[in-house]
């Protein structure tokens, strides 16, 4: 064990990165000579042996630590938990897949340690940086996401979508209670959650090729990002998950009306049967999408999925009854059908959201 005091923790989130972690450690060992550093890997229960490999390495390399989370997913929350497990005065976050150029780390350390910056960000969009071999679609999605964060959240950075940065520990500690922890964009979360403006240096780098393993980036990341934006703007008044739940519900209404219309016109079903089929199918649709999007961080799978669906349907049936009951009562009093209908929907929505968040997707659920 080294007796010099720790200066830098590099937090590396991993999900199925078994072929990358040893190379990653070798590269950091080479680059960070002269600094007292450690790595904390945060693994979301990868099934490819990543964690077992990390355990073997950590057992004989005191610079390597790891944290395993089960029944959880999410890059931001993984990074935050890793950062909170560190005792170092300087903290970095980088990907495990060798796409972030580790040769930038000494310059980042210099910026936060000696040049008075609060944060140093590896940037693809300042002079000298690039997104490497990204296809046109990914470039434009990233540009749009960047523009949204600049316009809506007023972030001044050129590359707020970067997942490669270093900061003084105070940046984390000042922001920690306000962090949304949603989705993939931890840098956006940190910068917007900081109570005071940060002095940030952007350091150019070329985004490398992923040699082994697969990217986990998919279209759902866009939904997560919108939830983060919602949380950072109106989240003080309405929880982001409720906004997501309500948006899925609005799509569910579309599904309901489509099934009802098809049942009536194509299959010539009596109204009650068509309506019944529409209720069932839209419930399954709502459950499926909420599990995929709203509760992506604690998604149910296998047998838990089936159980979840049954509980969801039960909760939503009661929500439907509350909806009709409230709307009927209000309509009896004021005779305003649109208002009564909308109030019924609101009560049903809040009931369904509240009850399913406790019954179907409780916090800290394991497998
Ligand atoms: N702990 C954890 N790590 C994740 C998760 N999703 C992605 N990662 C890791 O985050 C880093 C970036 O993910 P990647 O799929 O490479 O995103 P891309 O570079 O934007 O394609 C990699 O080190 C992944 O292993 C997750 O849900 N949990
Ligand atoms: Mg990557």
mmCIF file of C-alpha atoms and ligand atoms in Angstrom:
data_model
loop_
_atom_site.group_PDB
_atom_site.id
_atom_site.type_symbol
_atom_site.label_atom_id
_atom_site.label_comp_id
_atom_site.label_asym_id
_atom_site.label_seq_id
_atom_site.Cartn_x
_atom_site.Cartn_y
_atom_site.Cartn_z
ATOM 1 C CA UNK A 1 0.000 0.000 0.000
ATOM 2 C CA UNK A 2 1.267 3.428 -0.934
ATOM 3 C CA UNK A 3 1.612 5.890 1.950
ATOM 4 C CA UNK A 4 1.316 9.121 -0.124
ATOM 5 C CA UNK A 5 -2.149 10.609 0.042
ATOM 6 C CA UNK A 6 -4.638 9.982 -2.686
ATOM 7 C CA UNK A 7 -5.063 12.796 -5.226
ATOM 8 C CA UNK A 8 -7.318 11.520 -7.971
ATOM 9 C CA UNK A 9 -10.155 9.015 -8.336
ATOM 10 C CA UNK A 10 -11.195 8.001 -11.838
ATOM 11 C CA UNK A 11 -14.732 6.626 -11.824
ATOM 12 C CA UNK A 12 -15.444 4.243 -14.688
ATOM 13 C CA UNK A 13 -18.990 2.945 -15.236
ATOM 14 C CA UNK A 14 -19.128 -0.502 -16.802
ATOM 15 C CA UNK A 15 -21.796 -2.619 -18.370
ATOM 16 C CA UNK A 16 -20.506 -5.681 -20.248
ATOM 17 C CA UNK A 17 -16.961 -4.421 -20.771
ATOM 18 C CA UNK A 18 -15.006 -7.570 -19.897
ATOM 19 C CA UNK A 19 -12.576 -7.217 -22.812
ATOM 20 C CA UNK A 20 -11.767 -3.582 -22.069
ATOM 21 C CA UNK A 21 -11.069 -3.284 -18.361
ATOM 22 C CA UNK A 22 -7.493 -4.660 -18.209
ATOM 23 C CA UNK A 23 -6.349 -2.524 -21.125
ATOM 24 C CA UNK A 24 -7.989 0.459 -19.472
ATOM 25 C CA UNK A 25 -6.097 -0.125 -16.212
ATOM 26 C CA UNK A 26 -2.788 -0.578 -18.080
ATOM 27 C CA UNK A 27 -3.300 2.655 -19.967
ATOM 28 C CA UNK A 28 -4.151 4.661 -16.849
ATOM 29 C CA UNK A 29 -1.203 3.174 -14.983
ATOM 30 C CA UNK A 30 1.040 4.374 -17.768
ATOM 31 C CA UNK A 31 -0.484 7.857 -18.157
ATOM 32 C CA UNK A 32 -0.983 8.791 -14.519
ATOM 33 C CA UNK A 33 2.606 8.345 -13.371
ATOM 34 C CA UNK A 34 3.471 11.097 -10.885
ATOM 35 C CA UNK A 35 -0.116 11.351 -9.563
ATOM 36 C CA UNK A 36 -1.551 9.381 -6.631
ATOM 37 C CA UNK A 37 -4.617 7.846 -8.250
ATOM 38 C CA UNK A 38 -7.160 5.073 -7.990
ATOM 39 C CA UNK A 39 -9.963 3.760 -10.185
ATOM 40 C CA UNK A 40 -13.460 2.946 -8.979
ATOM 41 C CA UNK A 41 -15.349 0.793 -11.454
ATOM 42 C CA UNK A 42 -19.120 0.855 -11.014
ATOM 43 C CA UNK A 43 -20.647 -2.215 -12.602
ATOM 44 C CA UNK A 44 -24.383 -2.728 -13.085
ATOM 45 C CA UNK A 45 -24.249 -6.489 -12.700
ATOM 46 C CA UNK A 46 -22.798 -7.212 -16.154
ATOM 47 C CA UNK A 47 -23.450 -10.774 -17.234
ATOM 48 C CA UNK A 48 -20.259 -11.113 -19.296
ATOM 49 C CA UNK A 49 -17.904 -11.594 -16.350
ATOM 50 C CA UNK A 50 -16.782 -7.955 -16.026
ATOM 51 C CA UNK A 51 -17.277 -7.866 -12.290
ATOM 52 C CA UNK A 52 -15.532 -11.183 -11.641
ATOM 53 C CA UNK A 53 -12.588 -9.965 -13.685
ATOM 54 C CA UNK A 54 -12.485 -6.697 -11.753
ATOM 55 C CA UNK A 55 -12.559 -8.575 -8.467
ATOM 56 C CA UNK A 56 -9.558 -10.658 -9.503
ATOM 57 C CA UNK A 57 -7.624 -7.559 -10.527
ATOM 58 C CA UNK A 58 -8.629 -5.506 -7.475
ATOM 59 C CA UNK A 59 -7.524 -8.281 -5.143
ATOM 60 C CA UNK A 60 -3.900 -7.661 -6.112
ATOM 61 C CA UNK A 61 -3.920 -4.056 -7.341
ATOM 62 C CA UNK A 62 -4.703 -1.549 -4.594
ATOM 63 C CA UNK A 63 -5.298 1.198 -7.143
ATOM 64 C CA UNK A 64 -8.376 -0.640 -8.398
ATOM 65 C CA UNK A 65 -11.669 -0.678 -6.484
ATOM 66 C CA UNK A 66 -15.132 -1.579 -7.591
ATOM 67 C CA UNK A 67 -18.776 -1.247 -6.735
ATOM 68 C CA UNK A 68 -21.427 -3.658 -7.961
ATOM 69 C CA UNK A 69 -25.059 -2.606 -8.244
ATOM 70 C CA UNK A 70 -27.816 -5.160 -8.746
ATOM 71 C CA UNK A 71 -31.298 -4.568 -10.160
ATOM 72 C CA UNK A 72 -30.191 -1.095 -11.254
ATOM 73 C CA UNK A 73 -29.202 0.550 -14.515
ATOM 74 C CA UNK A 74 -28.154 4.041 -15.480
ATOM 75 C CA UNK A 75 -24.882 5.680 -16.294
ATOM 76 C CA UNK A 76 -25.407 8.882 -14.286
ATOM 77 C CA UNK A 77 -26.503 7.224 -11.080
ATOM 78 C CA UNK A 78 -23.637 4.717 -11.400
ATOM 79 C CA UNK A 79 -21.097 7.525 -11.749
ATOM 80 C CA UNK A 80 -22.534 9.500 -8.852
ATOM 81 C CA UNK A 81 -22.407 6.507 -6.538
ATOM 82 C CA UNK A 82 -18.806 5.836 -7.583
ATOM 83 C CA UNK A 83 -17.861 9.480 -7.038
ATOM 84 C CA UNK A 84 -19.444 9.452 -3.602
ATOM 85 C CA UNK A 85 -17.348 6.427 -2.662
ATOM 86 C CA UNK A 86 -14.142 8.381 -3.245
ATOM 87 C CA UNK A 87 -12.016 10.237 -0.701
ATOM 88 C CA UNK A 88 -9.836 12.022 -3.270
ATOM 89 C CA UNK A 89 -9.741 15.822 -3.721
ATOM 90 C CA UNK A 90 -9.981 15.466 -7.518
ATOM 91 C CA UNK A 91 -12.500 13.294 -9.299
ATOM 92 C CA UNK A 92 -12.732 12.162 -12.911
ATOM 93 C CA UNK A 93 -15.303 10.237 -14.930
ATOM 94 C CA UNK A 94 -14.493 8.325 -18.101
ATOM 95 C CA UNK A 95 -15.882 5.464 -20.176
ATOM 96 C CA UNK A 96 -14.451 1.958 -19.985
ATOM 97 C CA UNK A 97 -14.424 1.359 -23.724
ATOM 98 C CA UNK A 98 -11.179 3.198 -24.590
ATOM 99 C CA UNK A 99 -13.071 5.833 -26.609
ATOM 100 C CA UNK A 100 -11.937 8.594 -24.232
ATOM 101 C CA UNK A 101 -8.303 9.523 -24.754
ATOM 102 C CA UNK A 102 -6.545 8.909 -21.453
ATOM 103 C CA UNK A 103 -3.647 11.106 -22.585
ATOM 104 C CA UNK A 104 -5.851 14.116 -21.747
ATOM 105 C CA UNK A 105 -5.932 13.204 -18.053
ATOM 106 C CA UNK A 106 -2.647 14.911 -17.068
ATOM 107 C CA UNK A 107 -3.782 18.166 -18.734
ATOM 108 C CA UNK A 108 -7.148 17.890 -16.996
ATOM 109 C CA UNK A 109 -5.415 17.328 -13.669
ATOM 110 C CA UNK A 110 -3.199 20.339 -14.295
ATOM 111 C CA UNK A 111 -6.300 22.472 -15.019
ATOM 112 C CA UNK A 112 -8.138 21.623 -11.798
ATOM 113 C CA UNK A 113 -5.100 21.209 -9.571
ATOM 114 C CA UNK A 114 -2.879 24.083 -10.659
ATOM 115 C CA UNK A 115 -4.725 26.412 -13.022
ATOM 116 C CA UNK A 116 -7.679 27.292 -10.810
ATOM 117 C CA UNK A 117 -10.430 25.639 -12.857
ATOM 118 C CA UNK A 118 -13.319 23.870 -11.105
ATOM 119 C CA UNK A 119 -13.689 21.400 -13.905
ATOM 120 C CA UNK A 120 -11.921 20.197 -17.059
ATOM 121 C CA UNK A 121 -14.018 18.629 -19.814
ATOM 122 C CA UNK A 122 -12.809 16.421 -22.643
ATOM 123 C CA UNK A 123 -14.453 18.128 -25.596
ATOM 124 C CA UNK A 124 -15.132 16.881 -29.115
ATOM 125 C CA UNK A 125 -16.406 20.234 -30.305
ATOM 126 C CA UNK A 126 -13.566 22.630 -29.562
ATOM 127 C CA UNK A 127 -10.717 23.225 -31.986
ATOM 128 C CA UNK A 128 -8.563 20.094 -32.129
ATOM 129 C CA UNK A 129 -11.328 17.686 -31.044
ATOM 130 C CA UNK A 130 -13.590 15.453 -33.113
ATOM 131 C CA UNK A 131 -16.286 12.796 -32.919
ATOM 132 C CA UNK A 132 -14.151 10.303 -34.859
ATOM 133 C CA UNK A 133 -16.050 7.910 -37.096
ATOM 134 C CA UNK A 134 -19.609 8.749 -35.999
ATOM 135 C CA UNK A 135 -22.252 8.469 -38.670
ATOM 136 C CA UNK A 136 -24.209 11.515 -39.783
ATOM 137 C CA UNK A 137 -27.245 10.576 -37.705
ATOM 138 C CA UNK A 138 -25.329 10.323 -34.450
ATOM 139 C CA UNK A 139 -23.541 13.595 -35.130
ATOM 140 C CA UNK A 140 -26.826 15.415 -35.672
ATOM 141 C CA UNK A 141 -28.541 13.862 -32.622
ATOM 142 C CA UNK A 142 -25.580 14.922 -30.483
ATOM 143 C CA UNK A 143 -25.649 18.435 -31.965
ATOM 144 C CA UNK A 144 -29.378 18.741 -31.233
ATOM 145 C CA UNK A 145 -28.965 17.519 -27.683
ATOM 146 C CA UNK A 146 -26.137 20.041 -27.204
ATOM 147 C CA UNK A 147 -28.252 22.858 -28.609
ATOM 148 C CA UNK A 148 -31.166 21.980 -26.303
ATOM 149 C CA UNK A 149 -28.926 22.089 -23.257
ATOM 150 C CA UNK A 150 -27.446 25.412 -24.350
ATOM 151 C CA UNK A 151 -30.849 27.004 -25.058
ATOM 152 C CA UNK A 152 -33.021 25.479 -22.337
ATOM 153 C CA UNK A 153 -30.546 24.943 -19.516
ATOM 154 C CA UNK A 154 -28.265 27.842 -20.499
ATOM 155 C CA UNK A 155 -25.133 25.700 -20.385
ATOM 156 C CA UNK A 156 -22.231 27.540 -21.977
ATOM 157 C CA UNK A 157 -20.085 24.493 -22.778
ATOM 158 C CA UNK A 158 -19.317 23.458 -26.361
ATOM 159 C CA UNK A 159 -19.637 19.775 -25.473
ATOM 160 C CA UNK A 160 -21.956 19.313 -22.486
ATOM 161 C CA UNK A 161 -22.804 15.788 -23.701
ATOM 162 C CA UNK A 162 -19.255 14.638 -22.962
ATOM 163 C CA UNK A 163 -18.888 11.791 -20.486
ATOM 164 C CA UNK A 164 -15.204 12.559 -19.932
ATOM 165 C CA UNK A 165 -14.299 15.151 -17.313
ATOM 166 C CA UNK A 166 -12.451 15.930 -14.088
ATOM 167 C CA UNK A 167 -13.439 18.219 -11.224
ATOM 168 C CA UNK A 168 -12.597 19.394 -7.771
ATOM 169 C CA UNK A 169 -14.435 17.448 -5.104
ATOM 170 C CA UNK A 170 -16.326 20.623 -4.040
ATOM 171 C CA UNK A 171 -18.196 20.623 -7.372
ATOM 172 C CA UNK A 172 -19.749 17.268 -6.512
ATOM 173 C CA UNK A 173 -20.434 18.170 -2.910
ATOM 174 C CA UNK A 174 -22.103 21.483 -3.752
ATOM 175 C CA UNK A 175 -24.373 19.833 -6.341
ATOM 176 C CA UNK A 176 -25.051 16.479 -4.761
ATOM 177 C CA UNK A 177 -28.477 17.151 -3.235
ATOM 178 C CA UNK A 178 -29.824 18.669 -6.438
ATOM 179 C CA UNK A 179 -28.644 16.031 -8.892
ATOM 180 C CA UNK A 180 -31.366 14.384 -10.982
ATOM 181 C CA UNK A 181 -29.332 11.178 -11.506
ATOM 182 C CA UNK A 182 -31.464 10.400 -14.562
ATOM 183 C CA UNK A 183 -30.132 8.825 -17.714
ATOM 184 C CA UNK A 184 -26.720 9.182 -19.319
ATOM 185 C CA UNK A 185 -25.799 12.842 -19.192
ATOM 186 C CA UNK A 186 -24.030 13.278 -15.907
ATOM 187 C CA UNK A 187 -22.024 16.347 -16.950
ATOM 188 C CA UNK A 188 -25.209 18.273 -17.815
ATOM 189 C CA UNK A 189 -26.686 17.203 -14.488
ATOM 190 C CA UNK A 190 -23.625 18.360 -12.518
ATOM 191 C CA UNK A 191 -23.243 21.698 -14.272
ATOM 192 C CA UNK A 192 -26.938 22.616 -13.954
ATOM 193 C CA UNK A 193 -27.116 21.423 -10.357
ATOM 194 C CA UNK A 194 -24.163 23.572 -9.282
ATOM 195 C CA UNK A 195 -25.314 26.456 -7.121
ATOM 196 C CA UNK A 196 -22.684 28.793 -8.578
ATOM 197 C CA UNK A 197 -21.182 29.177 -12.060
ATOM 198 C CA UNK A 198 -18.227 26.870 -12.613
ATOM 199 C CA UNK A 199 -14.903 27.770 -14.196
ATOM 200 C CA UNK A 200 -14.562 25.086 -16.821
ATOM 201 C CA UNK A 201 -11.722 24.376 -19.222
ATOM 202 C CA UNK A 202 -12.545 22.392 -22.347
ATOM 203 C CA UNK A 203 -9.725 20.183 -23.545
ATOM 204 C CA UNK A 204 -9.985 18.848 -27.106
ATOM 205 C CA UNK A 205 -9.816 15.144 -27.833
ATOM 206 C CA UNK A 206 -10.648 12.788 -30.675
ATOM 207 C CA UNK A 207 -13.408 10.361 -29.768
ATOM 208 C CA UNK A 208 -11.867 6.934 -30.390
ATOM 209 C CA UNK A 209 -13.203 3.756 -31.941
ATOM 210 C CA UNK A 210 -14.889 1.155 -29.784
ATOM 211 C CA UNK A 211 -12.740 -1.919 -30.358
ATOM 212 C CA UNK A 212 -14.432 -4.474 -28.087
ATOM 213 C CA UNK A 213 -17.929 -4.767 -26.611
ATOM 214 C CA UNK A 214 -21.032 -2.932 -27.751
ATOM 215 C CA UNK A 215 -22.387 0.572 -27.378
ATOM 216 C CA UNK A 216 -25.336 0.772 -24.969
ATOM 217 C CA UNK A 217 -26.538 3.937 -26.601
ATOM 218 C CA UNK A 218 -29.993 3.468 -28.070
ATOM 219 C CA UNK A 219 -33.058 5.535 -28.850
ATOM 220 C CA UNK A 220 -34.248 5.284 -25.262
ATOM 221 C CA UNK A 221 -31.315 7.489 -24.275
ATOM 222 C CA UNK A 222 -33.147 10.325 -26.031
ATOM 223 C CA UNK A 223 -36.164 9.777 -23.765
ATOM 224 C CA UNK A 224 -33.888 9.772 -20.705
ATOM 225 C CA UNK A 225 -32.401 13.031 -21.890
ATOM 226 C CA UNK A 226 -35.827 14.645 -22.288
ATOM 227 C CA UNK A 227 -36.645 13.489 -18.758
ATOM 228 C CA UNK A 228 -33.452 15.110 -17.528
ATOM 229 C CA UNK A 229 -34.370 18.358 -19.301
ATOM 230 C CA UNK A 230 -37.875 18.212 -17.793
ATOM 231 C CA UNK A 231 -36.483 17.507 -14.348
ATOM 232 C CA UNK A 232 -34.051 20.401 -14.578
ATOM 233 C CA UNK A 233 -36.772 22.859 -15.662
ATOM 234 C CA UNK A 234 -40.162 21.946 -14.175
ATOM 235 C CA UNK A 235 -38.955 19.073 -11.989
ATOM 236 C CA UNK A 236 -39.296 21.239 -8.889
ATOM 237 C CA UNK A 237 -43.067 21.153 -9.354
ATOM 238 C CA UNK A 238 -43.730 17.864 -11.144
ATOM 239 C CA UNK A 239 -41.524 14.748 -10.850
ATOM 240 C CA UNK A 240 -39.870 13.786 -14.163
ATOM 241 C CA UNK A 241 -41.167 10.240 -13.833
ATOM 242 C CA UNK A 242 -44.750 11.544 -13.613
ATOM 243 C CA UNK A 243 -44.196 13.544 -16.811
ATOM 244 C CA UNK A 244 -42.898 10.404 -18.512
ATOM 245 C CA UNK A 245 -45.795 8.326 -17.125
ATOM 246 C CA UNK A 246 -48.329 10.905 -18.358
ATOM 247 C CA UNK A 247 -46.709 11.049 -21.833
ATOM 248 C CA UNK A 248 -46.892 7.279 -22.105
ATOM 249 C CA UNK A 249 -50.523 7.521 -20.949
ATOM 250 C CA UNK A 250 -51.269 10.017 -23.721
ATOM 251 C CA UNK A 251 -49.869 7.555 -26.274
ATOM 252 C CA UNK A 252 -51.975 4.872 -24.578
ATOM 253 C CA UNK A 253 -55.084 6.928 -25.328
ATOM 254 C CA UNK A 254 -54.090 6.811 -29.018
ATOM 255 C CA UNK A 255 -53.728 3.015 -28.802
ATOM 256 C CA UNK A 256 -57.072 2.751 -27.028
ATOM 257 C CA UNK A 257 -58.897 4.738 -29.700
ATOM 258 C CA UNK A 258 -57.222 2.806 -32.519
ATOM 259 C CA UNK A 259 -58.210 -0.570 -31.046
ATOM 260 C CA UNK A 260 -61.710 0.671 -30.333
ATOM 261 C CA UNK A 261 -62.080 2.021 -33.878
ATOM 262 C CA UNK A 262 -60.749 -1.178 -35.435
ATOM 263 C CA UNK A 263 -62.940 -3.361 -33.223
ATOM 264 C CA UNK A 264 -66.010 -1.412 -34.251
ATOM 265 C CA UNK A 265 -65.335 -0.982 -37.954
ATOM 266 C CA UNK A 266 -63.216 -3.981 -39.068
ATOM 267 C CA UNK A 267 -64.506 -6.633 -36.693
ATOM 268 C CA UNK A 268 -68.001 -5.202 -36.178
ATOM 269 C CA UNK A 269 -67.788 -5.912 -32.432
ATOM 270 C CA UNK A 270 -70.462 -4.602 -30.120
ATOM 271 C CA UNK A 271 -69.222 -1.378 -28.464
ATOM 272 C CA UNK A 272 -68.717 -3.003 -25.073
ATOM 273 C CA UNK A 273 -66.425 -5.727 -26.404
ATOM 274 C CA UNK A 274 -64.431 -3.311 -28.532
ATOM 275 C CA UNK A 275 -64.060 -0.974 -25.557
ATOM 276 C CA UNK A 276 -63.067 -3.892 -23.311
ATOM 277 C CA UNK A 277 -60.385 -5.017 -25.781
ATOM 278 C CA UNK A 278 -59.152 -1.441 -26.061
ATOM 279 C CA UNK A 279 -58.832 -1.137 -22.271
ATOM 280 C CA UNK A 280 -56.863 -4.395 -22.016
ATOM 281 C CA UNK A 281 -54.518 -3.673 -24.909
ATOM 282 C CA UNK A 282 -53.844 -0.108 -23.870
ATOM 283 C CA UNK A 283 -53.049 -1.269 -20.322
ATOM 284 C CA UNK A 284 -50.475 -3.751 -21.640
ATOM 285 C CA UNK A 285 -49.089 -1.029 -23.913
ATOM 286 C CA UNK A 286 -48.807 1.417 -21.005
ATOM 287 C CA UNK A 287 -47.121 -1.138 -18.797
ATOM 288 C CA UNK A 288 -44.697 -2.172 -21.525
ATOM 289 C CA UNK A 289 -43.628 1.381 -22.358
ATOM 290 C CA UNK A 290 -43.399 2.562 -18.765
ATOM 291 C CA UNK A 291 -41.218 -0.415 -17.947
ATOM 292 C CA UNK A 292 -39.028 0.388 -20.941
ATOM 293 C CA UNK A 293 -38.850 4.180 -20.574
ATOM 294 C CA UNK A 294 -40.128 5.616 -17.292
ATOM 295 C CA UNK A 295 -38.600 2.887 -15.146
ATOM 296 C CA UNK A 296 -35.706 1.944 -17.359
ATOM 297 C CA UNK A 297 -33.367 2.264 -14.382
ATOM 298 C CA UNK A 298 -35.193 -0.561 -12.566
ATOM 299 C CA UNK A 299 -36.721 -2.460 -15.457
ATOM 300 C CA UNK A 300 -38.661 -5.660 -14.656
ATOM 301 C CA UNK A 301 -37.741 -8.796 -16.562
ATOM 302 C CA UNK A 302 -38.882 -12.416 -16.843
ATOM 303 C CA UNK A 303 -41.264 -13.544 -14.130
ATOM 304 C CA UNK A 304 -41.136 -10.151 -12.414
ATOM 305 C CA UNK A 305 -42.421 -8.654 -15.683
ATOM 306 C CA UNK A 306 -45.549 -10.841 -15.655
ATOM 307 C CA UNK A 307 -46.211 -10.126 -11.988
ATOM 308 C CA UNK A 308 -45.638 -6.447 -12.620
ATOM 309 C CA UNK A 309 -48.161 -6.473 -15.459
ATOM 310 C CA UNK A 310 -50.825 -8.098 -13.275
ATOM 311 C CA UNK A 311 -50.256 -5.592 -10.460
ATOM 312 C CA UNK A 312 -50.235 -2.742 -12.968
ATOM 313 C CA UNK A 313 -53.581 -3.846 -14.403
ATOM 314 C CA UNK A 314 -55.117 -4.170 -10.972
ATOM 315 C CA UNK A 315 -53.878 -0.736 -9.887
ATOM 316 C CA UNK A 316 -55.035 0.880 -13.130
ATOM 317 C CA UNK A 317 -58.487 -0.714 -12.901
ATOM 318 C CA UNK A 318 -58.944 0.981 -9.547
ATOM 319 C CA UNK A 319 -57.530 4.172 -11.072
ATOM 320 C CA UNK A 320 -60.119 3.882 -13.839
ATOM 321 C CA UNK A 321 -62.893 3.494 -11.273
ATOM 322 C CA UNK A 322 -61.613 6.575 -9.391
ATOM 323 C CA UNK A 323 -61.506 8.455 -12.685
ATOM 324 C CA UNK A 324 -65.121 7.662 -13.525
ATOM 325 C CA UNK A 325 -66.280 8.245 -9.937
ATOM 326 C CA UNK A 326 -64.695 11.696 -9.636
ATOM 327 C CA UNK A 327 -65.767 12.786 -13.116
ATOM 328 C CA UNK A 328 -69.311 11.626 -12.494
ATOM 329 C CA UNK A 329 -69.503 13.425 -9.166
ATOM 330 C CA UNK A 330 -68.173 16.686 -10.629
ATOM 331 C CA UNK A 331 -70.429 16.439 -13.653
ATOM 332 C CA UNK A 332 -73.424 15.952 -11.335
ATOM 333 C CA UNK A 333 -72.452 19.206 -9.566
ATOM 334 C CA UNK A 334 -71.400 21.540 -12.349
ATOM 335 C CA UNK A 335 -72.578 19.927 -15.581
ATOM 336 C CA UNK A 336 -69.298 20.878 -17.356
ATOM 337 C CA UNK A 337 -68.405 17.654 -19.140
ATOM 338 C CA UNK A 338 -64.948 18.614 -20.458
ATOM 339 C CA UNK A 339 -63.757 19.878 -17.098
ATOM 340 C CA UNK A 340 -65.274 16.927 -15.241
ATOM 341 C CA UNK A 341 -63.694 14.512 -17.729
ATOM 342 C CA UNK A 342 -60.282 16.149 -17.381
ATOM 343 C CA UNK A 343 -60.442 16.143 -13.587
ATOM 344 C CA UNK A 344 -61.315 12.445 -13.719
ATOM 345 C CA UNK A 345 -58.263 11.834 -15.920
ATOM 346 C CA UNK A 346 -56.033 13.818 -13.549
ATOM 347 C CA UNK A 347 -57.194 11.883 -10.495
ATOM 348 C CA UNK A 348 -56.832 8.562 -12.367
ATOM 349 C CA UNK A 349 -53.352 9.530 -13.572
ATOM 350 C CA UNK A 350 -52.087 10.493 -10.144
ATOM 351 C CA UNK A 351 -53.588 7.387 -8.597
ATOM 352 C CA UNK A 352 -52.091 5.110 -11.251
ATOM 353 C CA UNK A 353 -48.694 6.774 -11.020
ATOM 354 C CA UNK A 354 -48.596 6.786 -7.228
ATOM 355 C CA UNK A 355 -49.820 3.235 -6.741
ATOM 356 C CA UNK A 356 -47.748 1.643 -9.511
ATOM 357 C CA UNK A 357 -44.599 3.446 -8.340
ATOM 358 C CA UNK A 358 -45.046 1.751 -4.972
ATOM 359 C CA UNK A 359 -46.493 -1.599 -6.048
ATOM 360 C CA UNK A 360 -44.925 -2.324 -9.424
ATOM 361 C CA UNK A 361 -41.617 -0.426 -9.522
ATOM 362 C CA UNK A 362 -40.656 0.173 -5.897
ATOM 363 C CA UNK A 363 -37.366 2.004 -5.276
ATOM 364 C CA UNK A 364 -34.328 -0.145 -4.571
ATOM 365 C CA UNK A 365 -35.968 -3.254 -5.976
ATOM 366 C CA UNK A 366 -33.519 -6.072 -6.626
ATOM 367 C CA UNK A 367 -34.137 -8.688 -9.353
HETATM 368 N N1 LIG B 1 -22.708 1.071 -14.668
HETATM 369 C C1 LIG B 1 -23.244 1.299 -15.885
HETATM 370 N N2 LIG B 1 -22.455 1.583 -16.923
HETATM 371 C C2 LIG B 1 -23.023 1.800 -18.138
HETATM 372 C C3 LIG B 1 -24.433 1.726 -18.353
HETATM 373 N N3 LIG B 1 -24.666 1.992 -19.667
HETATM 374 C C4 LIG B 1 -23.467 2.206 -20.239
HETATM 375 N N4 LIG B 1 -22.462 2.085 -19.325
HETATM 376 C C5 LIG B 1 -21.021 2.310 -19.494
HETATM 377 O O1 LIG B 1 -20.883 3.682 -19.843
HETATM 378 C C6 LIG B 1 -19.836 3.866 -20.794
HETATM 379 C C7 LIG B 1 -20.389 4.534 -22.050
HETATM 380 O O2 LIG B 1 -21.314 3.695 -22.674
HETATM 381 P P1 LIG B 1 -21.289 3.418 -24.237
HETATM 382 O O3 LIG B 1 -22.256 2.337 -24.501
HETATM 383 O O4 LIG B 1 -19.888 3.221 -24.689
HETATM 384 O O5 LIG B 1 -21.861 4.772 -24.812
HETATM 385 P P2 LIG B 1 -21.332 5.501 -26.139
HETATM 386 O O6 LIG B 1 -19.853 5.685 -25.982
HETATM 387 O O7 LIG B 1 -22.080 6.787 -26.113
HETATM 388 O O8 LIG B 1 -21.691 4.574 -27.248
HETATM 389 C C8 LIG B 1 -19.243 2.489 -21.033
HETATM 390 O O9 LIG B 1 -18.144 2.337 -20.171
HETATM 391 C C9 LIG B 1 -20.377 1.547 -20.636
HETATM 392 O O10 LIG B 1 -19.914 0.291 -20.208
HETATM 393 C C10 LIG B 1 -25.254 1.417 -17.225
HETATM 394 O O11 LIG B 1 -26.476 1.340 -17.303
HETATM 395 N N5 LIG B 1 -24.614 1.220 -16.022
HETATM 396 MG MG1 LIG B 2 -18.561 4.362 -25.774
#
